[in-house]
Amino acid sequence: MVMSINRPTSLEEALQILADNPEMEILGGGTDFMVEVNYGHRRPVSILSLSRIAELRDFEVSGSELYLGSGITFSKLVAPPLAELVPGLAQAARTVGSPQIRNAGTIGGNLATASPAGDTLPILLALDARVEISSLNSVRSLRINEFITGPKQTVLQPQELITGIRVPLHDSSQEFLKVGTRNAMVISVATVALVIDWDSYRVGCGLGSVGPGPMEALEAERWLAAKIDWGNRRIPLEESALRSFSELVARAARPIDDHRSTAEYRRHAVAVCARRALERASHAYE
Amino acid sequence: MTATEVMTTTIETGTNRQELTTPTIGANILRPDAVDKTEGRFAFSSDLWAESMLWGKILRSPHPHARIVSIDTTKALNMPGVKAVLTWDDIPGNHFFGLEKKDQPVFAHDVVRYVGEPIAAVAATHPEIARQAAEAIEVSYDPLPAFLDPEEIAPADPTVDSTRRSRRDSEQDIFRHISIRHGNLDVQGEVQVEGSYEVGMQDQAFMGPESGLAIPASDGGVDLYISTQWLHVDRDQIAACLALPPELVRLHLAGVGGAFGAREDITLQIHLCLLALSSGQPVKIVFNRQESFLGHVHRHPARMWYRHHALKDGTLVKVEARIILDGGAYASSSPAVIANAACFAAGPYRVPSAAIDGFAVRTNNPPCGAMRGFGAVQACFGYETQMDKLASALDMDPIELRLKNALRTGDTFVTGQVLQGSIPVAEVIKEAASAPLPPHLLDNPLAMPGGAGRCSDTTKLRRGIGFAVGFKNLLYSEGFDDYSTAKCRLDGDTITVICAAVEVGQGFITLAHQIARDVFDTDKIVFSAGDTNEVGSAGSTSASRQTWMSGGAVQAACNRLRDRLLTMAAEELEVSPHQLYIKNGRIVSSGTSVEIPFEALSVNGPIEEFVEYHHEPTYLLDDNGQGDAHVSFAFAAHKAIVDVDPELGLVRVTHISTAQDVGKVLNPIQLIGQIEGGTMQGVGLATMEELIVENGVVKNPSFTDYLIPTALDAPDIYIASLIEQPEPGAPFGAKGVGEPPAISSVPAVVSAIRQATGAPLTRVPVRPQDIVFSADNKRPTADGVLK
């Protein structure tokens, strides 16, 4: 019963090891991985640990883009300067687990686990972020909903590693609301992320825990983009607009009944949160 | 020896209380385990280790009900590192265990009756090998129909056609039916309110998982280091299954990480000992969290039907109730839990007539048993919701209605028992009800419903206030003699107290120190839980009983030793023992300068005294549920304030004021800790704690999904009053305090949510969808919109 662990100190080394040993299981912050080990759902024989690769924990602003290393922890996202650059992502990261979990868990891990309830996924989707995936000889970049193909399923290949996330740094309003049945440390029952991008006249609306992966409320996005007075930065706030938007968002949800909630409540919750997100985005400019 | 006899053996002037030099009763003395626990050095049972130790693993049933066609252990036995694989055939003695009925097999034999039932156990050199070996055991099942609905046997609502039960043999499937018939059953109230209520399956959710270490001994016996609530009752059940005399099965208390009732039943104890004796090596088992949730009993889910009858002035004239508890697959303590639920079904009120039926029934759901509050919790949610409903029907203030009917000393209870001792129901109601209200809303988004998720809209929050009172029996009831035993020994200048009362975190050891200090006026005191051969039973750390029973035993043993020391000193000094008293670890003669230090009395060896302490006898309930079944009662009331986001159905309990009947405060910090912890367990049941069981399968056996309140869910808890009316017969007059806080906190919180939302909320825990999709929730309330 031998288990080996490899702890490379550079990305290049990690990708080489992975190219030679595609069966290796990748250990990031361990906050999902170790739970699976403890419950016997994962019995790793050979592990590639990312903990010593400093470059995966770096971030960089270049022009209108923020590059986040995949090893950046939730705690780092919650604090300045990142919290000021992407406040919606900071808000989502703050809802992850406990302080201990946020100190260990990483944004790359949240993507790799690809849980329908992954807290940062809806806001990354709404921000139009792209996942950067590297192997020894290639780099590719995908939107969140191209990367995640189903519950806990991604397009990640055995020799590939999530190396970073590219987030457009635009002048935008960002809201994130999470509903859970406990006030902290809770798996979400429903989440709504809303981004109104004043630079590119784009609306992003991502939903969590109401489908097999993070859901993009496309119709709601299009409808709202058409209603916003972009020049005057005016968000429609009349009752009929709030109702239409929240109904369109709810329609994008494909929730199920499970032990955490019911489909009916989840659909209702995203509708309520969508309306509140819109109101908050508007209030931010008052 | 009864409490009264203990008092008469003491030498009246034995201690000069005014001159005690060490703080004792009523003081916040430092817990002996406090520093080790805060610094992480305290050894819990999961930290145990022994040379050449093996690791055990238990194979469990995946089916709620199935016939076992075959079990093949060949593959497991042939795995390198595997030292033992045991099944039903390997049990040398009794194949069944149980607290009240020996109905639970050590390993399932022909049939499995719930998901998680043990079938086999493995010991191996590594926990991973043990796990793989357990998985390699091949069990072939023939699934049987599972009985999952307790109301198939006994519907709660009496108007429901009971033909649903036809498939079941009710004799077999009712663990116990209690029928209380009291007063004039023909009486009808001018005002009547009826309701049906449901309580979900709460778990004790302690932090320290089940764990222990069994070491085979050279005398053919076994030493078991174990976290439990009652060493001697474990010992007796284990010894019977091992076919060993009890003295060859020595239980030693290992560090217990919380219990709340879940450690009353045997879980892994017998398996550990069997594996150790079979392999000849020490064996350790630590359950993972999932095994813990499957391995221990839970609080009984309840379905309840009530009809209250009152005069127009609010005087209660009759209560009708039917309470159905789902006991799951095995009896555990169901017979005692249903007795409590039935006895307390009408609440702490004067109820001249009552027709109450309680059923604990067998299903193929997980077994349920003891949990803090023990049947009183479920009933309280029913009767207090009814009292609110009655107040509303009478258009009467709910506090006034409760006060009008509050039990007093000398009243007759629905079981016919005339209540003696301190019964301060009106006092706890008044004190909790009149507690000041907190300021309105704090400007902290984390402290709003939804907390860190920041989904609440502050302009839409509604505040509600709810109130409830509850009670419970202290000590065991219905003729059970749950005595406690203690030894007290002087060796040199040190007093050693030996008592098997299990410290589960509640602070008994601290209390034993306080009691010994009170008698001997020294801080040279050592406490030992001993092993099961060193000292007799202390009874269970349950039923809010250890302060009274083991506190009483320790006090009596200390008093006996003191009397003996005084008598020895009196002989030496040629004075009357009444002229002597103890000061600062010495025996002092009044009015002289003569002193004898303790060590001078033990020069010829240790001096030891022993006491077996019993409470006043109680009696079984008769066929009409009548009888003096209970020793004593304790009461508490809670006023809860909640903020609710009605659109999302999210709740934050912001503030709870409570008053409790405590008899006497022995250690303020520990007492308040019990009140805060118990209140939080009630908040948990009211708002989130539930094991969700579908088709016999627990869907959330983890702390990811079995939610207990976090710091962000915890209200400010304000102790409005501790009512100190000494209880006759109890040491120092102190009542147990652990359970009452977990009882009325539940209906108080739900009442507050009801007030804020108008939703009927007849079920706990209250789920967001229960609020959102309730027809009435848009109804504005007096407190209305905040801000």
GROMACS .gro file of N, CA, C and O in nm, chain B residues 369-427:
model
  236
  655GLY      N    1  -3.275   0.677   1.988
  655GLY     CA    2  -3.263   0.653   2.131
  655GLY      C    3  -3.250   0.782   2.208
  655GLY      O    4  -3.327   0.875   2.190
  656ALA      N    5  -3.144   0.787   2.288
  656ALA     CA    6  -3.130   0.900   2.380
  656ALA      C    7  -3.070   1.021   2.310
  656ALA      O    8  -2.975   1.009   2.235
  657MET      N    9  -3.128   1.134   2.333
  657MET     CA   10  -3.064   1.261   2.303
  657MET      C   11  -3.117   1.365   2.400
  657MET      O   12  -3.238   1.367   2.430
  658ARG      N   13  -3.024   1.448   2.448
  658ARG     CA   14  -3.054   1.562   2.536
  658ARG      C   15  -3.200   1.608   2.526
  658ARG      O   16  -3.243   1.657   2.422
  659GLY      N   17  -3.274   1.587   2.634
  659GLY     CA   18  -3.415   1.625   2.635
  659GLY      C   19  -3.508   1.504   2.629
  659GLY      O   20  -3.621   1.510   2.676
  660PHE      N   21  -3.462   1.395   2.567
  660PHE     CA   22  -3.517   1.259   2.583
  660PHE      C   23  -3.670   1.254   2.582
  660PHE      O   24  -3.732   1.226   2.685
  661GLY      N   25  -3.731   1.285   2.470
  661GLY     CA   26  -3.878   1.277   2.460
  661GLY      C   27  -3.948   1.405   2.500
  661GLY      O   28  -4.057   1.435   2.451
  662ALA      N   29  -3.887   1.482   2.589
  662ALA     CA   30  -3.949   1.608   2.633
  662ALA      C   31  -3.940   1.714   2.524
  662ALA      O   32  -4.023   1.805   2.518
  663VAL      N   33  -3.839   1.702   2.437
  663VAL     CA   34  -3.819   1.803   2.332
  663VAL      C   35  -3.933   1.797   2.231
  663VAL      O   36  -3.992   1.900   2.196
  664GLN      N   37  -3.963   1.675   2.184
  664GLN     CA   38  -4.067   1.661   2.083
  664GLN      C   39  -4.200   1.710   2.138
  664GLN      O   40  -4.273   1.786   2.072
  665ALA      N   41  -4.235   1.665   2.260
  665ALA     CA   42  -4.363   1.701   2.320
  665ALA      C   43  -4.375   1.853   2.335
  665ALA      O   44  -4.480   1.912   2.310
  666CYS      N   45  -4.266   1.916   2.375
  666CYS     CA   46  -4.270   2.060   2.403
  666CYS      C   47  -4.303   2.138   2.276
  666CYS      O   48  -4.376   2.238   2.281
  667PHE      N   49  -4.250   2.094   2.162
  667PHE     CA   50  -4.284   2.163   2.038
  667PHE      C   51  -4.435   2.154   2.013
  667PHE      O   52  -4.497   2.250   1.968
  668GLY      N   53  -4.493   2.040   2.048
  668GLY     CA   54  -4.637   2.023   2.032
  668GLY      C   55  -4.717   2.109   2.128
  668GLY      O   56  -4.798   2.192   2.088
  669TYR      N   57  -4.692   2.094   2.260
  669TYR     CA   58  -4.781   2.163   2.355
  669TYR      C   59  -4.760   2.313   2.354
  669TYR      O   60  -4.854   2.388   2.375
  670GLU      N   61  -4.638   2.361   2.329
  670GLU     CA   62  -4.620   2.506   2.329
  670GLU      C   63  -4.678   2.571   2.203
  670GLU      O   64  -4.728   2.683   2.208
  671THR      N   65  -4.673   2.500   2.092
  671THR     CA   66  -4.739   2.552   1.973
  671THR      C   67  -4.889   2.557   1.997
  671THR      O   68  -4.957   2.654   1.960
  672GLN      N   69  -4.941   2.455   2.065
  672GLN     CA   70  -5.082   2.454   2.101
  672GLN      C   71  -5.118   2.570   2.195
  672GLN      O   72  -5.224   2.631   2.182
  673MET      N   73  -5.030   2.600   2.289
  673MET     CA   74  -5.060   2.709   2.384
  673MET      C   75  -5.066   2.843   2.310
  673MET      O   76  -5.149   2.928   2.342
  674ASP      N   77  -4.978   2.862   2.212
  674ASP     CA   78  -4.985   2.984   2.130
  674ASP      C   79  -5.118   2.989   2.054
  674ASP      O   80  -5.182   3.093   2.043
  675LYS      N   81  -5.154   2.874   2.001
  675LYS     CA   82  -5.275   2.865   1.922
  675LYS      C   83  -5.398   2.892   2.010
  675LYS      O   84  -5.492   2.961   1.969
  676LEU      N   85  -5.393   2.839   2.131
  676LEU     CA   86  -5.504   2.860   2.225
  676LEU      C   87  -5.513   3.008   2.265
  676LEU      O   88  -5.622   3.066   2.270
  677ALA      N   89  -5.397   3.068   2.291
  677ALA     CA   90  -5.396   3.210   2.327
  677ALA      C   91  -5.459   3.292   2.215
  677ALA      O   92  -5.538   3.384   2.239
  678SER      N   93  -5.425   3.256   2.094
  678SER     CA   94  -5.480   3.328   1.979
  678SER      C   95  -5.631   3.306   1.969
  678SER      O   96  -5.707   3.401   1.946
  679ALA      N   97  -5.676   3.182   1.991
  679ALA     CA   98  -5.821   3.154   1.984
  679ALA      C   99  -5.897   3.226   2.095
  679ALA      O  100  -6.012   3.266   2.077
  680LEU      N  101  -5.830   3.244   2.210
  680LEU     CA  102  -5.894   3.312   2.324
  680LEU      C  103  -5.875   3.463   2.317
  680LEU      O  104  -5.927   3.536   2.401
  681ASP      N  105  -5.792   3.507   2.222
  681ASP     CA  106  -5.751   3.647   2.214
  681ASP      C  107  -5.688   3.691   2.347
  681ASP      O  108  -5.721   3.795   2.402
  682MET      N  109  -5.601   3.608   2.395
  682MET     CA  110  -5.540   3.628   2.526
  682MET      C  111  -5.389   3.638   2.509
  682MET      O  112  -5.332   3.578   2.417
  683ASP      N  113  -5.324   3.713   2.595
  683ASP     CA  114  -5.178   3.721   2.591
  683ASP      C  115  -5.119   3.583   2.620
  683ASP      O  116  -5.156   3.519   2.720
  684PRO      N  117  -5.029   3.536   2.533
  684PRO     CA  118  -4.978   3.400   2.552
  684PRO      C  119  -4.901   3.381   2.684
  684PRO      O  120  -4.900   3.270   2.739
  685ILE      N  121  -4.839   3.486   2.733
  685ILE     CA  122  -4.768   3.475   2.861
  685ILE      C  123  -4.870   3.459   2.975
  685ILE      O  124  -4.856   3.375   3.064
  686GLU      N  125  -4.974   3.540   2.966
  686GLU     CA  126  -5.079   3.535   3.069
  686GLU      C  127  -5.146   3.397   3.072
  686GLU      O  128  -5.171   3.340   3.179
  687LEU      N  129  -5.171   3.342   2.953
  687LEU     CA  130  -5.232   3.209   2.946
  687LEU      C  131  -5.142   3.105   3.015
  687LEU      O  132  -5.189   3.020   3.090
  688ARG      N  133  -5.014   3.116   2.990
  688ARG     CA  134  -4.921   3.019   3.049
  688ARG      C  135  -4.915   3.037   3.201
  688ARG      O  136  -4.914   2.939   3.276
  689LEU      N  137  -4.909   3.161   3.244
  689LEU     CA  138  -4.903   3.186   3.389
  689LEU      C  139  -5.028   3.136   3.460
  689LEU      O  140  -5.022   3.080   3.569
  690LYS      N  141  -5.140   3.155   3.395
  690LYS     CA  142  -5.267   3.115   3.455
  690LYS      C  143  -5.272   2.965   3.483
  690LYS      O  144  -5.333   2.921   3.580
  691ASN      N  145  -5.205   2.889   3.397
  691ASN     CA  146  -5.211   2.743   3.410
  691ASN      C  147  -5.083   2.680   3.465
  691ASN      O  148  -5.071   2.558   3.469
  692ALA      N  149  -4.988   2.763   3.503
  692ALA     CA  150  -4.856   2.711   3.542
  692ALA      C  151  -4.866   2.619   3.664
  692ALA      O  152  -4.934   2.650   3.762
  693LEU      N  153  -4.796   2.506   3.657
  693LEU     CA  154  -4.792   2.412   3.770
  693LEU      C  155  -4.724   2.476   3.891
  693LEU      O  156  -4.633   2.558   3.876
  694ARG      N  157  -4.772   2.436   4.009
  694ARG     CA  158  -4.711   2.480   4.135
  694ARG      C  159  -4.690   2.357   4.224
  694ARG      O  160  -4.752   2.253   4.201
  695THR      N  161  -4.607   2.374   4.324
  695THR     CA  162  -4.587   2.267   4.421
  695THR      C  163  -4.723   2.228   4.481
  695THR      O  164  -4.802   2.316   4.514
  696GLY      N  165  -4.747   2.100   4.490
  696GLY     CA  166  -4.874   2.053   4.547
  696GLY      C  167  -4.978   2.020   4.441
  696GLY      O  168  -5.078   1.953   4.471
  697ASP      N  169  -4.957   2.068   4.316
  697ASP     CA  170  -5.052   2.034   4.209
  697ASP      C  171  -5.040   1.886   4.173
  697ASP      O  172  -4.936   1.823   4.195
  698THR      N  173  -5.148   1.838   4.114
  698THR     CA  174  -5.145   1.699   4.066
  698THR      C  175  -5.113   1.699   3.917
  698THR      O  176  -5.174   1.770   3.838
  699PHE      N  177  -5.016   1.617   3.882
  699PHE     CA  178  -4.969   1.605   3.744
  699PHE      C  179  -5.062   1.508   3.669
  699PHE      O  180  -5.140   1.437   3.730
  700VAL      N  181  -5.053   1.509   3.534
  700VAL     CA  182  -5.142   1.420   3.455
  700VAL      C  183  -5.118   1.272   3.486
  700VAL      O  184  -5.200   1.188   3.451
  701THR      N  185  -5.007   1.240   3.550
  701THR     CA  186  -4.984   1.101   3.589
  701THR      C  187  -5.036   1.073   3.729
  701THR      O  188  -5.012   0.966   3.784
  702GLY      N  189  -5.105   1.169   3.788
  702GLY     CA  190  -5.157   1.150   3.923
  702GLY      C  191  -5.055   1.181   4.031
  702GLY      O  192  -5.091   1.186   4.150
  703GLN      N  193  -4.932   1.203   3.994
  703GLN     CA  194  -4.827   1.233   4.092
  703GLN      C  195  -4.851   1.374   4.149
  703GLN      O  196  -4.873   1.468   4.073
  704VAL      N  197  -4.848   1.383   4.281
  704VAL     CA  198  -4.859   1.515   4.346
  704VAL      C  199  -4.719   1.574   4.351
  704VAL      O  200  -4.625   1.512   4.401
  705LEU      N  201  -4.705   1.694   4.296
  705LEU     CA  202  -4.571   1.750   4.277
  705LEU      C  203  -4.515   1.804   4.407
  705LEU      O  204  -4.578   1.885   4.475
  706GLN      N  205  -4.396   1.757   4.441
  706GLN     CA  206  -4.325   1.801   4.561
  706GLN      C  207  -4.205   1.884   4.519
  706GLN      O  208  -4.167   1.887   4.403
  707GLY      N  209  -4.145   1.946   4.616
  707GLY     CA  210  -4.020   2.016   4.589
  707GLY      C  211  -4.044   2.148   4.519
  707GLY      O  212  -4.153   2.203   4.520
  708SER      N  213  -3.940   2.197   4.453
  708SER     CA  214  -3.952   2.329   4.392
  708SER      C  215  -4.004   2.317   4.249
  708SER      O  216  -3.952   2.240   4.168
  709ILE      N  217  -4.110   2.391   4.222
  709ILE     CA  218  -4.177   2.387   4.091
  709ILE      C  219  -4.195   2.532   4.043
  709ILE      O  220  -4.308   2.581   4.034
  710PRO      N  221  -4.087   2.602   4.014
  710PRO     CA  222  -4.100   2.746   3.985
  710PRO      C  223  -4.136   2.777   3.839
  710PRO      O  224  -4.062   2.848   3.771
  711VAL      N  225  -4.248   2.723   3.793
  711VAL     CA  226  -4.287   2.745   3.653
  711VAL      C  227  -4.320   2.892   3.630
  711VAL      O  228  -4.271   2.954   3.534
  712ALA      N  229  -4.402   2.948   3.719
  712ALA     CA  230  -4.441   3.088   3.701
  712ALA      C  231  -4.318   3.179   3.704
  712ALA      O  232  -4.308   3.275   3.627
  713GLU      N  233  -4.223   3.145   3.790
  713GLU     CA  234  -4.103   3.228   3.803
  713GLU      C  235  -4.022   3.230   3.673
  713GLU      O  236  -3.980   3.336   3.627
   0.00000   0.00000   0.00000
